[in-house]
Structures are given as structure tokens and as C-alpha cells.
Coordinates of C-alpha atoms and ligand atoms in Angstrom, one line a residue:
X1 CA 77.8 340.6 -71.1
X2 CA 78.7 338.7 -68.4
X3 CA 78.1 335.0 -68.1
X4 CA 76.7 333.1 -64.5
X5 CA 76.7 330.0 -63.5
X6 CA 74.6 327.8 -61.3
X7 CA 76.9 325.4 -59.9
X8 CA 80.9 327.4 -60.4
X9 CA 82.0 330.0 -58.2
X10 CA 82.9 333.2 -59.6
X11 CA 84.6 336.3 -58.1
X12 CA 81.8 339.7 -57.1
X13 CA 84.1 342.1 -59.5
X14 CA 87.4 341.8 -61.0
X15 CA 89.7 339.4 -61.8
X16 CA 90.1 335.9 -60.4
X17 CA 93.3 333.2 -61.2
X18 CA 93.9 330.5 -59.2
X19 CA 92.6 328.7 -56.2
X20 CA 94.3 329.1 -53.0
X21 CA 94.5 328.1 -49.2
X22 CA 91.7 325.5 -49.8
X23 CA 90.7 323.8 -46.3
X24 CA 87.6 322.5 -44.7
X25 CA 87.2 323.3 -41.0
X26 CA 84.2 322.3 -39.3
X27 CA 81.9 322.0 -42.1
X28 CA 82.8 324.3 -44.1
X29 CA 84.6 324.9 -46.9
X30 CA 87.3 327.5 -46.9
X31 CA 88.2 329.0 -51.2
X32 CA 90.9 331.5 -51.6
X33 CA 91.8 332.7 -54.7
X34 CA 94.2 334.9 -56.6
X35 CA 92.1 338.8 -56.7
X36 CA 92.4 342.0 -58.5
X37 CA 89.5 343.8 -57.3
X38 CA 89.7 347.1 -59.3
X39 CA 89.9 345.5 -63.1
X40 CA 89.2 342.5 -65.1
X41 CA 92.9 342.3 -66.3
X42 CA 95.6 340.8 -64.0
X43 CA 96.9 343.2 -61.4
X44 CA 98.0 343.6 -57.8
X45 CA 97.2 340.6 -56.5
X46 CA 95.0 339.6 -53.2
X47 CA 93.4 336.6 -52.1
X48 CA 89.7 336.9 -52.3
X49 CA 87.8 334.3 -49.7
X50 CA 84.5 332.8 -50.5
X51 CA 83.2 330.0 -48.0
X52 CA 80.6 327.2 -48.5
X53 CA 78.8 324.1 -46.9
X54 CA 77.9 322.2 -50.3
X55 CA 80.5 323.0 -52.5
X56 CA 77.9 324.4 -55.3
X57 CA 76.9 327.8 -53.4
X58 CA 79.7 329.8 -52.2
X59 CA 79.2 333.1 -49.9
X60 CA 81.3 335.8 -51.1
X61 CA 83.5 337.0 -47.8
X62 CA 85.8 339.9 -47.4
X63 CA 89.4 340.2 -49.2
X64 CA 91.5 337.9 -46.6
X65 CA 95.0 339.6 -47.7
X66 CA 96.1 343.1 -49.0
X67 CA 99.3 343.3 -51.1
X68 CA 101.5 346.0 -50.6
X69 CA 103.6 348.1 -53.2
X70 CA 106.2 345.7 -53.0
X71 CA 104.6 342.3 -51.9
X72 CA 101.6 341.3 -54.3
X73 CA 100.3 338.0 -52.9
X74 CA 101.0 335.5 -55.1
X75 CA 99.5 331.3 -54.7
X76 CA 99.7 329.2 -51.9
X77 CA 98.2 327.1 -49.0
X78 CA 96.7 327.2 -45.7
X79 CA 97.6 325.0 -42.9
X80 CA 95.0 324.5 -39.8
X81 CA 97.5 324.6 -37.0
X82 CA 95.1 322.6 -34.5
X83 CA 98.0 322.3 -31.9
X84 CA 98.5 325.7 -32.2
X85 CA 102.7 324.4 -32.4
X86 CA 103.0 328.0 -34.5
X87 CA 101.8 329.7 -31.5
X88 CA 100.0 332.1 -33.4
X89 CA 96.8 331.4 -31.9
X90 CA 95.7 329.7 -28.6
X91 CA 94.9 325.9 -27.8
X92 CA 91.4 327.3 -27.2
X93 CA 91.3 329.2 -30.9
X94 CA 93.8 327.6 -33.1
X95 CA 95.3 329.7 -35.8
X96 CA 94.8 329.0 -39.7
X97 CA 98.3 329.8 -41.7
X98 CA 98.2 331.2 -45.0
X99 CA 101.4 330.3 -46.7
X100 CA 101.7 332.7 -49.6
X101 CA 104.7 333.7 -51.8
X102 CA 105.8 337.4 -51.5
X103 CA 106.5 338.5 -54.7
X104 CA 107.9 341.7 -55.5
X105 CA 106.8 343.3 -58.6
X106 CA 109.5 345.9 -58.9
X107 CA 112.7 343.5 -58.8
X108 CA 110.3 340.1 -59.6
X109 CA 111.9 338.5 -56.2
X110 CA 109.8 335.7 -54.5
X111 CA 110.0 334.6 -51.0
X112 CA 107.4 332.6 -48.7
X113 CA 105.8 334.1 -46.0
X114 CA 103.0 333.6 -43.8
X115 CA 99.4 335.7 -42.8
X116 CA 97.1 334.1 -39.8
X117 CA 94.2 334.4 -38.3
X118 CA 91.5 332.9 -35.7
X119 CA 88.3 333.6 -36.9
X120 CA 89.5 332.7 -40.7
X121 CA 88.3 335.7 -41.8
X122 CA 90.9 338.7 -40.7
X123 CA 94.3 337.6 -41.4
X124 CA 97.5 339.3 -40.0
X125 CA 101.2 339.1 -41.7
X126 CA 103.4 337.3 -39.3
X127 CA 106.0 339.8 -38.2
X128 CA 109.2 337.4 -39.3
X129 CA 108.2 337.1 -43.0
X130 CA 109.6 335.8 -44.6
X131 CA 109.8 332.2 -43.5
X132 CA 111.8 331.2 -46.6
X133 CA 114.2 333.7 -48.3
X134 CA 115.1 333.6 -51.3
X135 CA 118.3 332.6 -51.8
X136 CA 121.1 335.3 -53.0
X137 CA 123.6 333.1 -55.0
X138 CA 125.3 335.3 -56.9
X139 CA 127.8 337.8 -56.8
X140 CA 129.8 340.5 -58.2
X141 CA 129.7 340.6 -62.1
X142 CA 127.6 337.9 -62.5
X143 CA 124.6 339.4 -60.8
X144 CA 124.7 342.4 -62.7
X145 CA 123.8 340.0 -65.9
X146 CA 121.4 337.7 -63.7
X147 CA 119.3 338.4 -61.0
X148 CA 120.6 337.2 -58.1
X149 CA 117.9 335.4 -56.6
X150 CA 115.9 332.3 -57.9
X151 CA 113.5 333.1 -60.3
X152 CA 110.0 331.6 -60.3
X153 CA 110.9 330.3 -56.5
X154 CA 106.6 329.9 -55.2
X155 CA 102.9 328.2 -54.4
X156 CA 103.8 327.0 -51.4
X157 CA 101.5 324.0 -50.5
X158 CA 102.3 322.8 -46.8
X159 CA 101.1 319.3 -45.4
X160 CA 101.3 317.0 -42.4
X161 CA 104.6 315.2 -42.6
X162 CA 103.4 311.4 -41.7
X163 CA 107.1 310.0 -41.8
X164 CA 109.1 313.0 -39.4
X165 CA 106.2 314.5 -38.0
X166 CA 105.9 318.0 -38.2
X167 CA 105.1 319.3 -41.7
X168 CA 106.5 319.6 -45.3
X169 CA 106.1 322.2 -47.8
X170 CA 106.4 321.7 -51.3
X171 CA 107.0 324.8 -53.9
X172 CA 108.1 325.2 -57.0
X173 CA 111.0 326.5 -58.0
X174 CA 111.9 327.3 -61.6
X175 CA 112.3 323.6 -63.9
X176 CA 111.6 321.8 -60.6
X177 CA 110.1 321.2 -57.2
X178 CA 111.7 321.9 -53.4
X179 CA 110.6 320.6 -50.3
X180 CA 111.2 322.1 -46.7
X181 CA 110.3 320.3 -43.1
X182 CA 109.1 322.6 -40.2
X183 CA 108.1 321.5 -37.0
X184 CA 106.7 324.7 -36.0
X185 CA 105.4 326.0 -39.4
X186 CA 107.5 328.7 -39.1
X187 CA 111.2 327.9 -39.1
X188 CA 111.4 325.7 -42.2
X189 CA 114.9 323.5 -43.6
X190 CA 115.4 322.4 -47.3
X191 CA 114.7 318.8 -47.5
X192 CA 114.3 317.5 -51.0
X193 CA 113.8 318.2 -54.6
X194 CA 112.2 316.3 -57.5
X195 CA 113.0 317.0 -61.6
X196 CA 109.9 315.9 -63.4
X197 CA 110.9 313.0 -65.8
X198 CA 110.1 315.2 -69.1
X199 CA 112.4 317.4 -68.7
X200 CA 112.8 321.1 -68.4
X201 CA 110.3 322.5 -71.0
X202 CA 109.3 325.0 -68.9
X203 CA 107.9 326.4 -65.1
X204 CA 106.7 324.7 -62.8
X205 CA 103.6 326.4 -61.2
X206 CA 101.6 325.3 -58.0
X207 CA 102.6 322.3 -56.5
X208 CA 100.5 319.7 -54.6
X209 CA 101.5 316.3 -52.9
X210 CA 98.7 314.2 -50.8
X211 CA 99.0 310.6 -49.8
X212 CA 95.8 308.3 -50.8
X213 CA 94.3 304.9 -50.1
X214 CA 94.5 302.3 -52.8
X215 CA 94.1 298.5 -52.5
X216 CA 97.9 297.9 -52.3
X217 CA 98.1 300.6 -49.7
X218 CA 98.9 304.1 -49.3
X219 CA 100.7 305.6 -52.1
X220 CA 101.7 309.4 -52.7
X221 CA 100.3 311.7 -55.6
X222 CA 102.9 314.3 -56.7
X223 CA 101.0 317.1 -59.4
X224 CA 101.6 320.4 -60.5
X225 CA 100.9 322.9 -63.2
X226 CA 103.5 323.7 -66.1
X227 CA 103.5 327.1 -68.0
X228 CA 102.9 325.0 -71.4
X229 CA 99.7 324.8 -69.3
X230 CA 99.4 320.8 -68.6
X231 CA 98.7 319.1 -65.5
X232 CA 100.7 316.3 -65.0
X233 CA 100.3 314.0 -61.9
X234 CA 103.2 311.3 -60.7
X235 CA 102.6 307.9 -58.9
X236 CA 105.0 307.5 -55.7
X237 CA 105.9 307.9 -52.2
X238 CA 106.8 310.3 -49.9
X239 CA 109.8 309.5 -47.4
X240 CA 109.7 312.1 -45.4
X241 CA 112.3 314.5 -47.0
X242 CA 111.1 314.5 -51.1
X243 CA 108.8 312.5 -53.5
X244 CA 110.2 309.8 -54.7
X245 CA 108.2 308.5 -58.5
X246 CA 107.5 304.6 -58.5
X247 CA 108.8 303.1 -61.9
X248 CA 106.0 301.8 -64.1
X249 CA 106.5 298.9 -67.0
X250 CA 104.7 300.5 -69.4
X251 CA 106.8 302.2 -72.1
X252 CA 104.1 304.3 -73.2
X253 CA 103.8 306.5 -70.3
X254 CA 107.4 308.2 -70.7
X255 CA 104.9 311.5 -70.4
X256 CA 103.0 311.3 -67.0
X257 CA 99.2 311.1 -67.4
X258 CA 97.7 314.8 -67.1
X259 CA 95.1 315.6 -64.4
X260 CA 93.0 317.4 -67.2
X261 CA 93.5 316.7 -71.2
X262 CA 91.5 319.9 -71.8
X263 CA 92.6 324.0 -71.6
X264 CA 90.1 324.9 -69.1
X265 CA 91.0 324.1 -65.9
X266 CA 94.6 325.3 -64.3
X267 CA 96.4 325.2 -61.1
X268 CA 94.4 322.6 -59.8
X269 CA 94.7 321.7 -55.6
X270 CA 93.5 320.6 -53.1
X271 CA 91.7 321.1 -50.0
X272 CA 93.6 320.8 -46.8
X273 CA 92.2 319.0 -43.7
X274 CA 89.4 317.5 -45.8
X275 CA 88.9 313.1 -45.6
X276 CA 90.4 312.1 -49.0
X277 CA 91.3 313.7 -51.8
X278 CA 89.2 316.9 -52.7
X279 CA 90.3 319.4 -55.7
X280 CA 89.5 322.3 -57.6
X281 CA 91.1 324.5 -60.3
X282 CA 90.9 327.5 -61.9
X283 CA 88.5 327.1 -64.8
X284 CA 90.4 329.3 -67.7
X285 CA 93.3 329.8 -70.0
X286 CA 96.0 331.5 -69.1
X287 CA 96.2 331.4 -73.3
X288 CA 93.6 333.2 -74.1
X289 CA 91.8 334.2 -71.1
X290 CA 92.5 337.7 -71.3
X291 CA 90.2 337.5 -74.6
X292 CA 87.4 336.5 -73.3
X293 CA 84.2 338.3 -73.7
X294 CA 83.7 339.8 -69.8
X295 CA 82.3 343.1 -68.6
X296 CA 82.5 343.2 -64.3
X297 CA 84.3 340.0 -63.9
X298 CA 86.9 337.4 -65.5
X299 CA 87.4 334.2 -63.5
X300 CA 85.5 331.0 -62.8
X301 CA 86.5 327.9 -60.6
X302 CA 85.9 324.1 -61.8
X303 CA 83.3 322.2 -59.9
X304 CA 84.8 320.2 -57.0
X305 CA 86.5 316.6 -58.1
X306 CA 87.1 314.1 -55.9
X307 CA 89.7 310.9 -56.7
X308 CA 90.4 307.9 -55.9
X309 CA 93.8 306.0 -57.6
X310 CA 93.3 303.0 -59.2
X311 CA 95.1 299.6 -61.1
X312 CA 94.5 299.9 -65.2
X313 CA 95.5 298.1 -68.0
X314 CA 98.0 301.3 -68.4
X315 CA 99.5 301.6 -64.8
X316 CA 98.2 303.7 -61.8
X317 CA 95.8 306.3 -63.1
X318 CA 93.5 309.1 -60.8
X319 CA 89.8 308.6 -61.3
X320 CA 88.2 311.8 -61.0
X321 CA 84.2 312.2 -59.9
X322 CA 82.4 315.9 -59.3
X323 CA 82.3 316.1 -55.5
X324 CA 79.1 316.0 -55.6
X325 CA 75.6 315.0 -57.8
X326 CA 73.2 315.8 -55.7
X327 CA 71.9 319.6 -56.3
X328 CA 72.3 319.5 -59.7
X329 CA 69.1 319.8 -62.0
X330 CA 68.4 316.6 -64.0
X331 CA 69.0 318.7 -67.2
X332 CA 72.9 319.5 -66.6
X333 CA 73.7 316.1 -65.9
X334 CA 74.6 313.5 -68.7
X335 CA 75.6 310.0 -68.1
X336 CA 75.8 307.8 -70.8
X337 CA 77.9 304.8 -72.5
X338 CA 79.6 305.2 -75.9
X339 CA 80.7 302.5 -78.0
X340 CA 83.6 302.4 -79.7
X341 CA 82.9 304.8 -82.9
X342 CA 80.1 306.2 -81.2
X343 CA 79.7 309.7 -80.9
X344 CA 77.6 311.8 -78.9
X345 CA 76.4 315.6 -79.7
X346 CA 75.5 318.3 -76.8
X347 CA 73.2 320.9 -78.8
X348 CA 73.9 324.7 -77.9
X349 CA 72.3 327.3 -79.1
X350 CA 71.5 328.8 -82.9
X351 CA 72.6 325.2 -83.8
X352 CA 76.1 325.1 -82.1
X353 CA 77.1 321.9 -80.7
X354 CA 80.4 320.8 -78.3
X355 CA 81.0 316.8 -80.3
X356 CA 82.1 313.9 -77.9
X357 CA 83.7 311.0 -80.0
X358 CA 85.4 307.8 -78.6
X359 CA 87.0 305.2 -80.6
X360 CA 88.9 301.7 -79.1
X361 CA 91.8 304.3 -78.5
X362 CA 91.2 307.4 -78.3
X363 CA 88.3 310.2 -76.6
X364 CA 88.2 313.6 -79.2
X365 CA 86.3 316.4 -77.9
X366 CA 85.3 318.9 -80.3
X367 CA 84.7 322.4 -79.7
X368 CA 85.3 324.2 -83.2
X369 CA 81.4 324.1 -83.7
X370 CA 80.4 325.1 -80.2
X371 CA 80.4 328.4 -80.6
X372 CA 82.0 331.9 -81.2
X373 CA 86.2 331.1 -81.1
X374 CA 87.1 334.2 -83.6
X375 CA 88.3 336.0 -80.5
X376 CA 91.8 334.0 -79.7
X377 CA 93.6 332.5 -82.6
X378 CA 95.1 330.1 -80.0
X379 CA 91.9 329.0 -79.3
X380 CA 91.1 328.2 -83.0
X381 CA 94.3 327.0 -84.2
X382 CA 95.6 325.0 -80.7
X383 CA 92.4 324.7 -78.7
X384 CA 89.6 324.0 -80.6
X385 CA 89.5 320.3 -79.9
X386 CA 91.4 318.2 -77.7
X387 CA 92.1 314.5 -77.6
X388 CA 93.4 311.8 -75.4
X389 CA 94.5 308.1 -74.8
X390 CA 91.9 305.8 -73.2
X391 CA 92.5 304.3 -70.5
X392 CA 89.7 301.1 -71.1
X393 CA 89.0 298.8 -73.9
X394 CA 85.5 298.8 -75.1
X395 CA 82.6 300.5 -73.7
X396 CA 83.2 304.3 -72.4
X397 CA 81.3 305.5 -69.4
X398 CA 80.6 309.1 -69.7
X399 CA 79.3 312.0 -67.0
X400 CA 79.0 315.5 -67.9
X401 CA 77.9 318.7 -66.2
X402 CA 76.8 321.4 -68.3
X403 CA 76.7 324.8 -66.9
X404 CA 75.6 327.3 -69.3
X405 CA 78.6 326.6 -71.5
X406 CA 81.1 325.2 -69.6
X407 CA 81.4 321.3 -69.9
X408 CA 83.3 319.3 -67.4
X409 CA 83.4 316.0 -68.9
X410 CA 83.9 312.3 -67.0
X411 CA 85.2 310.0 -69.6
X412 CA 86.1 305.9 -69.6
X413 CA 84.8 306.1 -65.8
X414 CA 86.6 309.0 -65.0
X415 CA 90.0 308.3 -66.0
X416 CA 90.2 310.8 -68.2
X417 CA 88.8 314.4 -68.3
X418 CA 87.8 317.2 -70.2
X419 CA 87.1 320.8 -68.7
X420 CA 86.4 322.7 -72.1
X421 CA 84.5 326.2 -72.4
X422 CA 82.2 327.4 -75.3
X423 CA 82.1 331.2 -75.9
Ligands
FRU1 C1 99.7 330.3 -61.8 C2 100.4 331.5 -61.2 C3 101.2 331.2 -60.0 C4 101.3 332.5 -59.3 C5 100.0 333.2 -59.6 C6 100.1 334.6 -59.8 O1 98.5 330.6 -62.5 O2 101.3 332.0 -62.2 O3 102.4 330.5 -60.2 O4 101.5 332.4 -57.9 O5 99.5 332.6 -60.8 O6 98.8 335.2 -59.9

């Protein structure tokens, strides 16, 4: 049986992964997503299109981009070329790019290419894909041992370049991040790379980087998604060429502070051309997704957050609020304060409940009673209840939506968040 939901968007069949090419043009909200039309598993990938005015009801709109036998079409961005400097539209109908990465399922290359279109509907691949090769660095015997390309070299997310003008994309490649300046958005140049401070653990995964507002001016968000299947976020600026982290005094945050301290939410971006910060992610597991008890369709999308960054007691942190209150029913909606030691219990049914606990230190959220986990081992031995730092002393202010199951929970104002799933 298949599970619906009022307020997340879900693909019409198939499977669905992450969110892609998210951008707001004239009112309306533009989702791409990572597609396999024909089967619930991973496959050939597309990039389904849904569009929507409120960010709670989404219209279902044609497949945007077909792969090929040798080019599925793998994460990335879309760029509203206004000043049509790609020349791929006219001044009179400017062109949205999709920046997607080619990857070739029979020899696993990855390159970045580009699909446009004027009515944001049809797309057409641009004839010079790619727009960044891949680069062939080996030779002779040691290829035959290695591939000779980068591995993992993808998610292209392109923004406006304040600092050169132009634009800068940001991709990741491997244990770390690249980033490439274009003028045109179509010849691009290598420009940067950043490590992240942790260390190489594993991949990186789709790669986001967006100035903000704060009251000691503009500062620079850096976040991405690791295969361990964290979010972490860095605190910086952006010169023009890479992402450069600002040092923090507090010991403690040797880790970076993750954009979700729960398993249900992934690849997490944002939307392009949109006033302030505006994300989404993909509202599953890659650890135990595939489990999941699904008959037409596997996939569902987090509600929309928006963020602001703010000063705490523990450095620069992202404060996270849904988009958007208004529209939901009274009866999803919690907001409430917890005390120190207090906990707080959301009743499911046949007596299930999902546990919300917050001592001086620490938020616990606890899912081992919420409902049926015998499907995934993962999820009962590593994802049954998840726990993280707080951010304030005392009092914790609390918002959760509740949509038939899935919980997206606002904790200590925001600071920290929870996006867990009950089967
Ligand atoms: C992240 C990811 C991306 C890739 C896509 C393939 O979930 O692995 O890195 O582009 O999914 O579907």
C-alpha cells in the first residue's frame, strides 16, 4: 500500500531521489527531481518536473530530460539566464539551463553538460556537451588498474558570481569540492577547491553554496551531502574563485553542525532565483530506502525550509523554519516548549508513539516505538533514534508537522532538526 501525503510531493509512478534544478520564476516554483519512471527500484535516471505556486500542492508536469543508453541524467541545477549571455534563448524569451552531470553507466564516467529550454517545460541538450570533461589523467599501465577519469566528478549547482561577475559552479568531486567561473554559462575554467575539515571519510554528493544576510553582514553558506549520509553546512565567504571556512573559537565544533541530525532527509538544495534562502531535500534513506513498504511509487520530498544564520552561544548556526504555516490543518501542526527533562509523546496508531525528549544538553528523538522497523536492520540497529547537541540553554521551542507518518521536527527554535519517518 502506498502512503499519501497532504503537504510533500511525491512522484505519479516510479522512483524519485533527489531534488534537482530548483528555481522560482515568476511565481512559480520550478521541482526537478531524480526519475525512474518504469520501476520503484533505482534505474535510468530522468529528471521528473513538478511545478507549484504554494509550495504544498505541486502539479505533476511532463519528464523534462530523457537519458540515453550512455548518459543517464544524474543531479544538478538550473540557472535562469535572464540576459540570455548563453544565447540559448532570446532577450525577449530567456533560456532556463539545466546543468546536469552526464554519467555513463557502462564505463561509470561523469562529465557536466547542459539541457535548455524557453517555455521550462521542453528541454533540448546543448549540442557542445559537455561543458566540463572529465579529465583523462592517466596513462599507459596505470589506467589499465584505474579508470582514467575522476570518479564521482558531479551535482553541478551554478550561481551568480557577486565578486567576478559572471557565474560559479560548484560540484563535487570525489573527497572534495571544485569550483568553475563562466561568463557565458557555457565555457567554464577551474577556479577553486575546498577539503571539508573532517577529512576524507567518504563522497561528497550535491553541493550548494548561497550567500545570506546576517547582522554582521553577508556571509557564505557552504553544504553538501556525504555518502555516510550527513549534511554538513560551513560558515564562510566566497571570494570569487572558492569557499573560504571562517575559523570559529569553539573547540567543540571540530565536526561542522549538520543541516539535518535525522536519516530522512538527503541531498538537500536550494532554490535558484528565489529572495533568501529556500531548500528542500529528498525525504528518504539511501540506507534503507529500497526496503520500504511501496507498491506504484518510492520517493517523497521534505517540506520546504527556509533559514536565516544566526549568533549562538556555539558559533554561527542555520535556523531552519517550514516555508510556509499557512495551509496546514491545525491538527498537523505542534508548537510547544519543553523543559529541560521534559518529554513530549506524538500518539500513532494501535498505540505507537514517535518520543521527543530534551534535556539541558541534548534533543533525543525516538522512533523504536513508532511503528513497524523489522524491515531494515539498519533502521533498527543505527536509525531507530537519533540525538543531538543543543544549541540553547533552558527552555526548548519546538514545531512539528505531522504528515501521516512523516515528522519534520523544529527544535531549540529551529536550530536543530529532525526529519524522521515511521513505517
Ligand atoms: C545523491 C546521488 C547524486 C547523484 C544521484 C544519482 O543521492 O547519488 O550524487 O547525482 O544521486 O541518482
Amino acid at each position: 500500500m502506498d502512503r499519501t501525503y497532504n503537504y510533500h510531493f511525491t512522484p505519479p509512478k516510479g522512483w524519485m531521489n533527489d531534488p534537482n534544478g530548483m528555481v522560482y520564476i515568476d511565481g512559480v516554483y520550478h521541482l526537478f527531481y531524480q526519475h525512474y519512471p518504469h520501476d520503484i527500484v533505482w534505474g535510468p535516471m530522468h529528471w521528473g518536473h513538478a511545478v507549484s505556486t504554494d509550495l504544498l500542492h505541486w502539479e505533476h508536469k511532463p519528464i523534462a530530460i530523457y537519458p540515453t543508453e550512455e548518459e543517464y541524467i544524474f543531479s544538478g541545477s538550473c540557472v535562469y539566464d535572464k540576459e540570455n549571455v548563453s544565447g540559448l534563448g532570446t532577450k525577449e524569451q530567456p533560456p532556463l539551463l539545466a546543468f546536469y552531470t552526464a554519467h555513463n553507466p557502462i564505463t561509470g564516467e561523469e562529465q557536466q553538460s547542459i539541457a535548455y529550454s524557453t517555455d521550462f517545460e521542453t528541454f533540448t541538450k546543448y549540442e557542445g556537451n559537455p561543458v566540463i570533461e572529465n579529465e583523462k589523467y592517466m596513462a599507459g599501465d596505470e589506467a589499465k588498474e584505474n579508470p582514467a577519469f575522476k570518479k564521482d566528478f558531479r551535482d553541478p549547482k551554478v550561481f551568480r558570481n557577486p565578486v567576478k561577475g559572471g557565474f560559479t559552479m560548484v560540484l563535487a568531486a570525489g573527497h572534495q569540492l571544485e569550483f568553475y567561473h563562466s561568463m557565458n554559462l557555457l565555457s567554464w575554467e577551474k577556479t577553486g577547491e575546498f577539503a571539508p575539515k573532517e577529512g576524507v571519510i567518504d563522497i561528497c554528493e550535491c553541493p550548494d553554496c548561497f550567500p545570506l544576510e546576517t547582522e554582521e553582514g553577508t556571509k557564505w553558506i557552504l553544504m553538501l551531502s556525504r555518502t555516510s549520509h550527513i549534511m554538513p553546512y560551513y560558515v564562510g565567504m566566497f571570494d570569487g574563485n572558492t569557499f573560504v571556512e571562517e575559523k570559529d573559537e569553539f573547540e567543540e565544533n571540530v565536526n561542522p553542525p549538520l543541516l539535518d541530525y535525522a536519516s530522512d532527509n538527503y541531498a538537500m538544495v536550494t532554490f535558484a532565483n528565489c529572495p533568501g534562502p529556500l531548500m528542500l531535500g529528498w525525504g528518504e534513506s539511501w540506507d534503507y530506502v529500497s526496503q520500504t513498504p511501496a507498491k506504484n511509487y518510492r520517493g517523497k520530498m521534505t517540506m520546504a525550509r527556509k533559514a536565516q544564520l544566526l549568533k549562538t552561544e556555539k558559533g554561527w548556526r542555520l535556523r531552519f523554519a517550514p516555508a510556509t504555516l499557512s495551509g496546514i490543518a491545525k491538527k498537523d501542526v505542534w508548537q510547544g516548549v519543553l523543559q529541560p527533562g521534559e518529554h513530549k509523546e506524538f500518539l500513532l496508531s494501535e498505540g505507537k508513539k514517535l518520543v521527543l525528549s530534551v534535556t539541558k544538553e541534548e534533543i533525543l528523538v525516538d522512533r523504536s516505538n513508532a511503528g513497524d522497523l523489522s524491515f531494515s536492520e539498519y533502521l533498527q540497529t543505527k536509525a531507530a533514534w537519533f540525538l543531538a547537541k543543543r544549541i540553547k540553554t533552558g527552555n526548548c521551542n519546538i514545531t512539528v508537522i505531522q504528515d501521516n507518518g512523516y515528522f519534520e521536527i523544529f527544535a531549540d527554535d529551529g536550530l536543530v532538526v529532525f526529519s524522521v519517518m515511521t513505517y
